Coordinates of C-alpha atoms and ligand atoms in Angstrom, one line a residue:
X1 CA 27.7 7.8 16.7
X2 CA 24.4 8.1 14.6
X3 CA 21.5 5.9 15.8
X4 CA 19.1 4.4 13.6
X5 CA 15.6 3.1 15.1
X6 CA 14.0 0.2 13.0
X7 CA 10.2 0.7 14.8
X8 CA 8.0 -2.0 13.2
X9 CA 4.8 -3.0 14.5
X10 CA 4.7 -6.0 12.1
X11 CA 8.2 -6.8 11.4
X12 CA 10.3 -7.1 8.6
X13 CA 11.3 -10.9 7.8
X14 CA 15.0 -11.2 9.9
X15 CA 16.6 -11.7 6.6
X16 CA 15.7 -8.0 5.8
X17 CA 16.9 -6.8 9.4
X18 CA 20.0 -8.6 9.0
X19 CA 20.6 -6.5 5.5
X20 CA 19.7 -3.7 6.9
X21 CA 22.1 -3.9 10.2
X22 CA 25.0 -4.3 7.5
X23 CA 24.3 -1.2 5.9
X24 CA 23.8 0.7 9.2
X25 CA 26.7 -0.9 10.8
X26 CA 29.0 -0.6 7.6
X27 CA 28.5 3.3 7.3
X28 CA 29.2 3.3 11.4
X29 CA 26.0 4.2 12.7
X30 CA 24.5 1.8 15.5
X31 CA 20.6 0.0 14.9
X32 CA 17.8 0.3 17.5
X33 CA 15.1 -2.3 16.8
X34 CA 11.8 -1.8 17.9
X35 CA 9.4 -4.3 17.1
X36 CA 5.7 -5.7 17.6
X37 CA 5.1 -2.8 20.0
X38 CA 2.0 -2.5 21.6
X39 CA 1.1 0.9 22.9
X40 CA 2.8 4.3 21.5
X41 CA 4.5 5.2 24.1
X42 CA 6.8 2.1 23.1
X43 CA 7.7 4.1 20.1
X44 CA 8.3 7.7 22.1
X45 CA 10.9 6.0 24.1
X46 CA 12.6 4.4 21.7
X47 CA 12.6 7.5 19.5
X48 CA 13.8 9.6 22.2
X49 CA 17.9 8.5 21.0
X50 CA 17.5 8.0 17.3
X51 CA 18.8 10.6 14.4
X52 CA 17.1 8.1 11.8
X53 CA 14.1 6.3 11.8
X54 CA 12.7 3.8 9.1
X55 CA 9.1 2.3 9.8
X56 CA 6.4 0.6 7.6
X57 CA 2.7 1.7 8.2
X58 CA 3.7 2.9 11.7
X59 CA 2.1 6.2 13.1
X60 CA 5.2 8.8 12.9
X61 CA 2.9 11.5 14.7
X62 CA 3.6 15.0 16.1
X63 CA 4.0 13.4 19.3
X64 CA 6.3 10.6 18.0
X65 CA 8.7 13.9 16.8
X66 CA 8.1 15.5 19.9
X67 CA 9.9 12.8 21.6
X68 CA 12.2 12.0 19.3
X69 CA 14.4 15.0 19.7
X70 CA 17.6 14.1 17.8
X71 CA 15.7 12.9 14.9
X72 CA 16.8 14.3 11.1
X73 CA 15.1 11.9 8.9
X74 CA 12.7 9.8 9.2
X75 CA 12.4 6.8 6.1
X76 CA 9.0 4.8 5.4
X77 CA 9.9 1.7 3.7
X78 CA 7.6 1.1 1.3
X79 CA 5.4 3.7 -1.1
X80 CA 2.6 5.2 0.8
X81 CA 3.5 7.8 3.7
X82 CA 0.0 8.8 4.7
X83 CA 1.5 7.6 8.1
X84 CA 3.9 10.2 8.8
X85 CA 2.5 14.0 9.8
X86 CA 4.5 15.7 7.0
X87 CA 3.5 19.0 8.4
X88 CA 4.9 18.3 11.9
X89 CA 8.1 17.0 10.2
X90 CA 8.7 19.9 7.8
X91 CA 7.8 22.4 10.5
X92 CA 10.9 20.3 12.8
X93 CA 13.2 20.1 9.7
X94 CA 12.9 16.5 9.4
X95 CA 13.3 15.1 5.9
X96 CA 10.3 12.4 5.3
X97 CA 10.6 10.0 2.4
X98 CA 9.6 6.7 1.1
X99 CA 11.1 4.2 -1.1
X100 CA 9.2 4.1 -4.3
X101 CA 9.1 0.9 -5.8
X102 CA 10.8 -1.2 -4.2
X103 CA 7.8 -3.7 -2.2
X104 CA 5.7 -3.1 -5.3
X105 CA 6.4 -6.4 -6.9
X106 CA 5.1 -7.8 -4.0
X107 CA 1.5 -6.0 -3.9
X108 CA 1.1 -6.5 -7.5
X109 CA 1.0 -10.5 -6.7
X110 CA -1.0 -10.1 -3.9
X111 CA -3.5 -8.2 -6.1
X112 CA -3.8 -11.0 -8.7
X113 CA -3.4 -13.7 -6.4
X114 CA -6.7 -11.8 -4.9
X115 CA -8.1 -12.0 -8.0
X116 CA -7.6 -16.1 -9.2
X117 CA -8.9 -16.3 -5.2
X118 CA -12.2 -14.8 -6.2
X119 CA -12.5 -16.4 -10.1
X120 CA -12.5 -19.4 -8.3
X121 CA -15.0 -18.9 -5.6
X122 CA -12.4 -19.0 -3.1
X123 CA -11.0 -21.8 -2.8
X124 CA -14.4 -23.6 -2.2
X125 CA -14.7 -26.6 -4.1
X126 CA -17.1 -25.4 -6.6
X127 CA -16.8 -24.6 -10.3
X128 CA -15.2 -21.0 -11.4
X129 CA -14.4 -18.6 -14.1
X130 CA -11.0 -17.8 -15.4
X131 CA -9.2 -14.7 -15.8
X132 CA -8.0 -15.1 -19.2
X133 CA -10.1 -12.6 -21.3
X134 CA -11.6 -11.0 -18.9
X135 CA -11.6 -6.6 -18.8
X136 CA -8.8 -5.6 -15.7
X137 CA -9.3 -1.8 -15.0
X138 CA -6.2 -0.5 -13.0
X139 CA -6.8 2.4 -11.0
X140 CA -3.5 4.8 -11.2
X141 CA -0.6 3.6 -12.9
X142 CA 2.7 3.8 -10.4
X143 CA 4.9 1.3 -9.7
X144 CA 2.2 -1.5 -8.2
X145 CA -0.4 -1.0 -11.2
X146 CA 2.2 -1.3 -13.8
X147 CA 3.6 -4.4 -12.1
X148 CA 0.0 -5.4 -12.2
X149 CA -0.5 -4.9 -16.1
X150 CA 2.9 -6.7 -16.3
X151 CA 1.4 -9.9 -14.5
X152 CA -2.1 -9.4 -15.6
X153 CA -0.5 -9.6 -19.5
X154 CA 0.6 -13.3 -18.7
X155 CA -2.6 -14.2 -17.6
X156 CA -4.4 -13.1 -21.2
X157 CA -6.9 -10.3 -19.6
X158 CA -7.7 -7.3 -21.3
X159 CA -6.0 -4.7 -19.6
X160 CA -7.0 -0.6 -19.3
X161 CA -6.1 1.9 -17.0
X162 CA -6.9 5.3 -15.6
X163 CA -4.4 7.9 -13.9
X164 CA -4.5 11.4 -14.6
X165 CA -1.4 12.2 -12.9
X166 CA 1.6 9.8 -15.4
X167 CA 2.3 11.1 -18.6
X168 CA 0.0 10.2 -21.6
X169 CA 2.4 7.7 -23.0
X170 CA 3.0 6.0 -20.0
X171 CA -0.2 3.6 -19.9
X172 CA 0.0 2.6 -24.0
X173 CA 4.0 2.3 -23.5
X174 CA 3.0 -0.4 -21.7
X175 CA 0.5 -2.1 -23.8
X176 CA -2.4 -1.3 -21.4
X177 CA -5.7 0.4 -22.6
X178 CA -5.6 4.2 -21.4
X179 CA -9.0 5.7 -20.9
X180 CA -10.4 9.0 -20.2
X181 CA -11.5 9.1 -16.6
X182 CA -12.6 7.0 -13.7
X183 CA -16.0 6.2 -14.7
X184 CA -15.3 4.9 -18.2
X185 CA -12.4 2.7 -16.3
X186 CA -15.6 1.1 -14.0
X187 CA -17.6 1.0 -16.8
X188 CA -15.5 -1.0 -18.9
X189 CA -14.0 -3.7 -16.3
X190 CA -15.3 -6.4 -14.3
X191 CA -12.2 -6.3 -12.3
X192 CA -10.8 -3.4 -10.7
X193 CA -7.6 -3.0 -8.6
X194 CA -7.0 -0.1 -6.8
X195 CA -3.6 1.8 -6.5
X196 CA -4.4 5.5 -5.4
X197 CA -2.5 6.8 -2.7
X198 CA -4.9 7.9 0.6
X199 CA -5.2 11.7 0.5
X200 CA -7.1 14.7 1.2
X201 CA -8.6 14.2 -2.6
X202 CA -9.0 10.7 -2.3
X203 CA -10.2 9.3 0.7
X204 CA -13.7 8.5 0.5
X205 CA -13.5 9.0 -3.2
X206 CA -14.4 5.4 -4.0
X207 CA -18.1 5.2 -3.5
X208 CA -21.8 4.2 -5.2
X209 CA -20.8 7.1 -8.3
X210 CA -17.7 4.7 -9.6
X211 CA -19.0 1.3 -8.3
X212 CA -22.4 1.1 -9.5
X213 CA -21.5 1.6 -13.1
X214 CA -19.4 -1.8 -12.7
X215 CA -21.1 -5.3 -13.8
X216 CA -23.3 -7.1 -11.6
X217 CA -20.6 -9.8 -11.5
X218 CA -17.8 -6.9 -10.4
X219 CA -14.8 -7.7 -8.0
X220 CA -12.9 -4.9 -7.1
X221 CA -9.4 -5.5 -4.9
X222 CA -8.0 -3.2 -2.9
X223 CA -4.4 -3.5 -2.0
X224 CA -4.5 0.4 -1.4
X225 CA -5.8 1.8 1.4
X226 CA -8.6 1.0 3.3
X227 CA -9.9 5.1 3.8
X228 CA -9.8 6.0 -0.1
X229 CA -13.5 3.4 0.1
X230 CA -16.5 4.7 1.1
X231 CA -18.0 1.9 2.7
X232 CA -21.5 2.3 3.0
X233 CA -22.0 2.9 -0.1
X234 CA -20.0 -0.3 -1.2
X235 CA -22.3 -2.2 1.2
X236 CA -24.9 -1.0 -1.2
X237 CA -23.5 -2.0 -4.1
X238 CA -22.7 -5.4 -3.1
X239 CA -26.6 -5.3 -1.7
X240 CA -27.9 -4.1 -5.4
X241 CA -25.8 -6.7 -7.4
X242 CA -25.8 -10.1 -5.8
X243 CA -23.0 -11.3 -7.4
X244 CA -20.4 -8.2 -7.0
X245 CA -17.7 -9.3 -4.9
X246 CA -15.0 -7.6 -2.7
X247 CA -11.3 -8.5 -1.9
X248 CA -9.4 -6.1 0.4
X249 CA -5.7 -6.1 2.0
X250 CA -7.1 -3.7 4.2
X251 CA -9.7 -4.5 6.6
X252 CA -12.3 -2.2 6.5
X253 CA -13.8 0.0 9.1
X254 CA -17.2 -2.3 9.0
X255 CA -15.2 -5.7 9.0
X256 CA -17.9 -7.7 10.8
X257 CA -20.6 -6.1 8.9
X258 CA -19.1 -6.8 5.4
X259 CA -18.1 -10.2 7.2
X260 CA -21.7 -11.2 8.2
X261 CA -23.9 -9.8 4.9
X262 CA -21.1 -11.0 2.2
X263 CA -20.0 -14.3 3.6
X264 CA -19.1 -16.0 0.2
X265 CA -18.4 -12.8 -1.9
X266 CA -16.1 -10.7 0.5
X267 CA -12.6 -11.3 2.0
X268 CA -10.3 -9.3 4.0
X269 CA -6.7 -10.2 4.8
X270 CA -6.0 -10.8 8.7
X271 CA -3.4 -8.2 8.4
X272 CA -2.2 -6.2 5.7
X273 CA 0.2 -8.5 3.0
X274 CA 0.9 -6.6 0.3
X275 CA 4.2 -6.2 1.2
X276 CA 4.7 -9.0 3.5
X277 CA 7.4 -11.3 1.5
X278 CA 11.1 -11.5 2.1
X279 CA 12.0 -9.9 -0.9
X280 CA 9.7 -7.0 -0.5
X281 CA 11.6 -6.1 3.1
X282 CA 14.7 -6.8 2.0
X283 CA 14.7 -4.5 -1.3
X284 CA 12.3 -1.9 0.9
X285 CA 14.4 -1.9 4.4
X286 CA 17.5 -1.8 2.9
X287 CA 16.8 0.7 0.5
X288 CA 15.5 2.9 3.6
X289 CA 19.1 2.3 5.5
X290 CA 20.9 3.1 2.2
X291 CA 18.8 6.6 1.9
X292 CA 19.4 7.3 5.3
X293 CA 23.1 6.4 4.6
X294 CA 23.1 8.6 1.8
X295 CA 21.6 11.8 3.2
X296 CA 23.9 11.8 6.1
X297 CA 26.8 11.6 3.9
X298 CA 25.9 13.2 1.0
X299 CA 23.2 15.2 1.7
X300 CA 21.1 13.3 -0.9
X301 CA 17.2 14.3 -0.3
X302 CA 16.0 12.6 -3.8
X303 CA 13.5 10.5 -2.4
X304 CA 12.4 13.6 -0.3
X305 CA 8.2 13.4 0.6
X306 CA 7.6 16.5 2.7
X307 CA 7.7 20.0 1.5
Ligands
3PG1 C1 3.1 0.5 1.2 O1 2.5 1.6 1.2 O2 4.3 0.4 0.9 C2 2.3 -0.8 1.4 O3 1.0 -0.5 1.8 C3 3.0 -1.7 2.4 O4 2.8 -1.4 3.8 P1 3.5 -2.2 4.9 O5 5.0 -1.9 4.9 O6 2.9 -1.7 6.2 O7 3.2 -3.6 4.7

């Protein structure tokens, strides 16, 4: 009988689990949970027995396929999969792939719930700015930046976007201002939420070159990932414009120092959210058990990540 390892260092909600179970259980496979491990050698051993793994931002390293010697296909529930060595995997013939859309709902609140947080000086009693009418520059346009737009749209702000990589008509299709390149984007906005993927290309990319040419009152929110900044040079930013504030999912590298020079104009989640709702784990998990389901039984690789 197939095994199928759920290893989650922050959990799905149980309601999610509990979906998932049913599909693995329905298709006659048994589920291995793993959860809030501390140390990876948690996650060798319970490896070691699985044909099928779904995880969330876990580490799926070479050593992590090394030990998990019965392993096919490993499923990261959720969009990015800068966690899973995709070299190691394809060199093993493991199948990697995510589930594209299906926690993005979830982000795309997060991101403007990040951004009504910082219109209104957090939360801290005194008087703040609204959102209606104000320029929101979306940084690539997959499934969290048009859910974004789609939100954004109800709140009346004036929405453009930037992303080289979706068709042309994508961005107008969905009534959202295209522009040219990266720099016009930060030019134009006062708000800007991030949605690149971390890569080779990326990481680091965000730096004083984008950032400076926002407004002095500039809030960018990340509910990316925390490597595509550059953070010096944002700690320079937000030293040459007063006002410019930061709101991250992702706790930077320098936590304590943005923590300590910012207080007031910085905030970082305790652990990353995005995703963190019911519905997010349910549609993500079970659409990771499903995959799985489906690539045992029919072969089906469409969500396929590595090479
Ligand atoms: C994603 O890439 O899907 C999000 O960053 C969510 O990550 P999480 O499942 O670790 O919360």
């Amino acid at each position: 009988m197939k095994k199928v390892l759920v290893a989650t260092d922050k959990p799905f909600a149980p309601v999610a689990v509990k979906g998932i179970r049913q599909v693995v259980e329905k298709a006659g496979y048994t589920l291995l949970l793993l959860e809030k491990y501390t140390t990876p050698e948690q996650l060798y051993e319970a490896a070691a027995e699985a044909d099928a793994m779904i995880v969330r931002s876990d580490l799926v390293t070479r050593e992590v396929m090394n030990a998990a010697k019965n392993l096919k296909i490993v499923v990261r529930a959720g969009a990015g999969y800068d966690n899973i060595d995709l070299a190691a995997a394809t060199e093993k013939g493991i199948v990697a792939m995510n589930t594209p859309g299906q926690n993005s709902n979830a982000v795309a609140e997060l991101a403007l719930g990040m951004m009504v947080y910082s219109a209104r000086g957090m939360f801290s009693g005194k008087s703040g700015t609204e959102l209606r009418g104000k320029k929101l520059g979306i940084h690539a346009f997959g499934f969290v930046g048009r859910y974004v737009a789609m939100i954004a749209k109800g709140f009346g702000m004036d929405i453009y976007a930037f992303d080289p990589f979706v068709p042309a008509e994508t961005i107008p299709a969905a009534g959202v201002k295209p522009v040219a390149s990266a720099e016009e984007l930060y030019k134009t906005c006062q708000y800007i939420s991030l949605h690149i993927p971390a890569n080779a290309e990326t990481k680091k990319s965000i730096g004083l070159k984008l950032l400076s040419l926002m407004p002095d009152d500039g809030v960018l929110v990340n509910t990316a990932r925390k490597e595509v900044i550059q953070e010096e040079e944002l700690m320079q930013v937000m030293e040459q414009k007063p006002r410019y504030q930061y709101l991250t999912d992702v706790a930077p590298d320098a936590f304590e120092a943005f923590q300590e020079k910012f207080a007031g104009r910085y905030y970082a989640t305790p652990k990353k959210m995005g995703a963190q709702t019911e519905e997010a784990n349910i549609n993500a998990g079970i659409a990771a058990a499903e995959q799985i389901r489906d690539f045992f039984e029919k072969g089906d690789i469409r969500f396929k990540v590595n090479k």
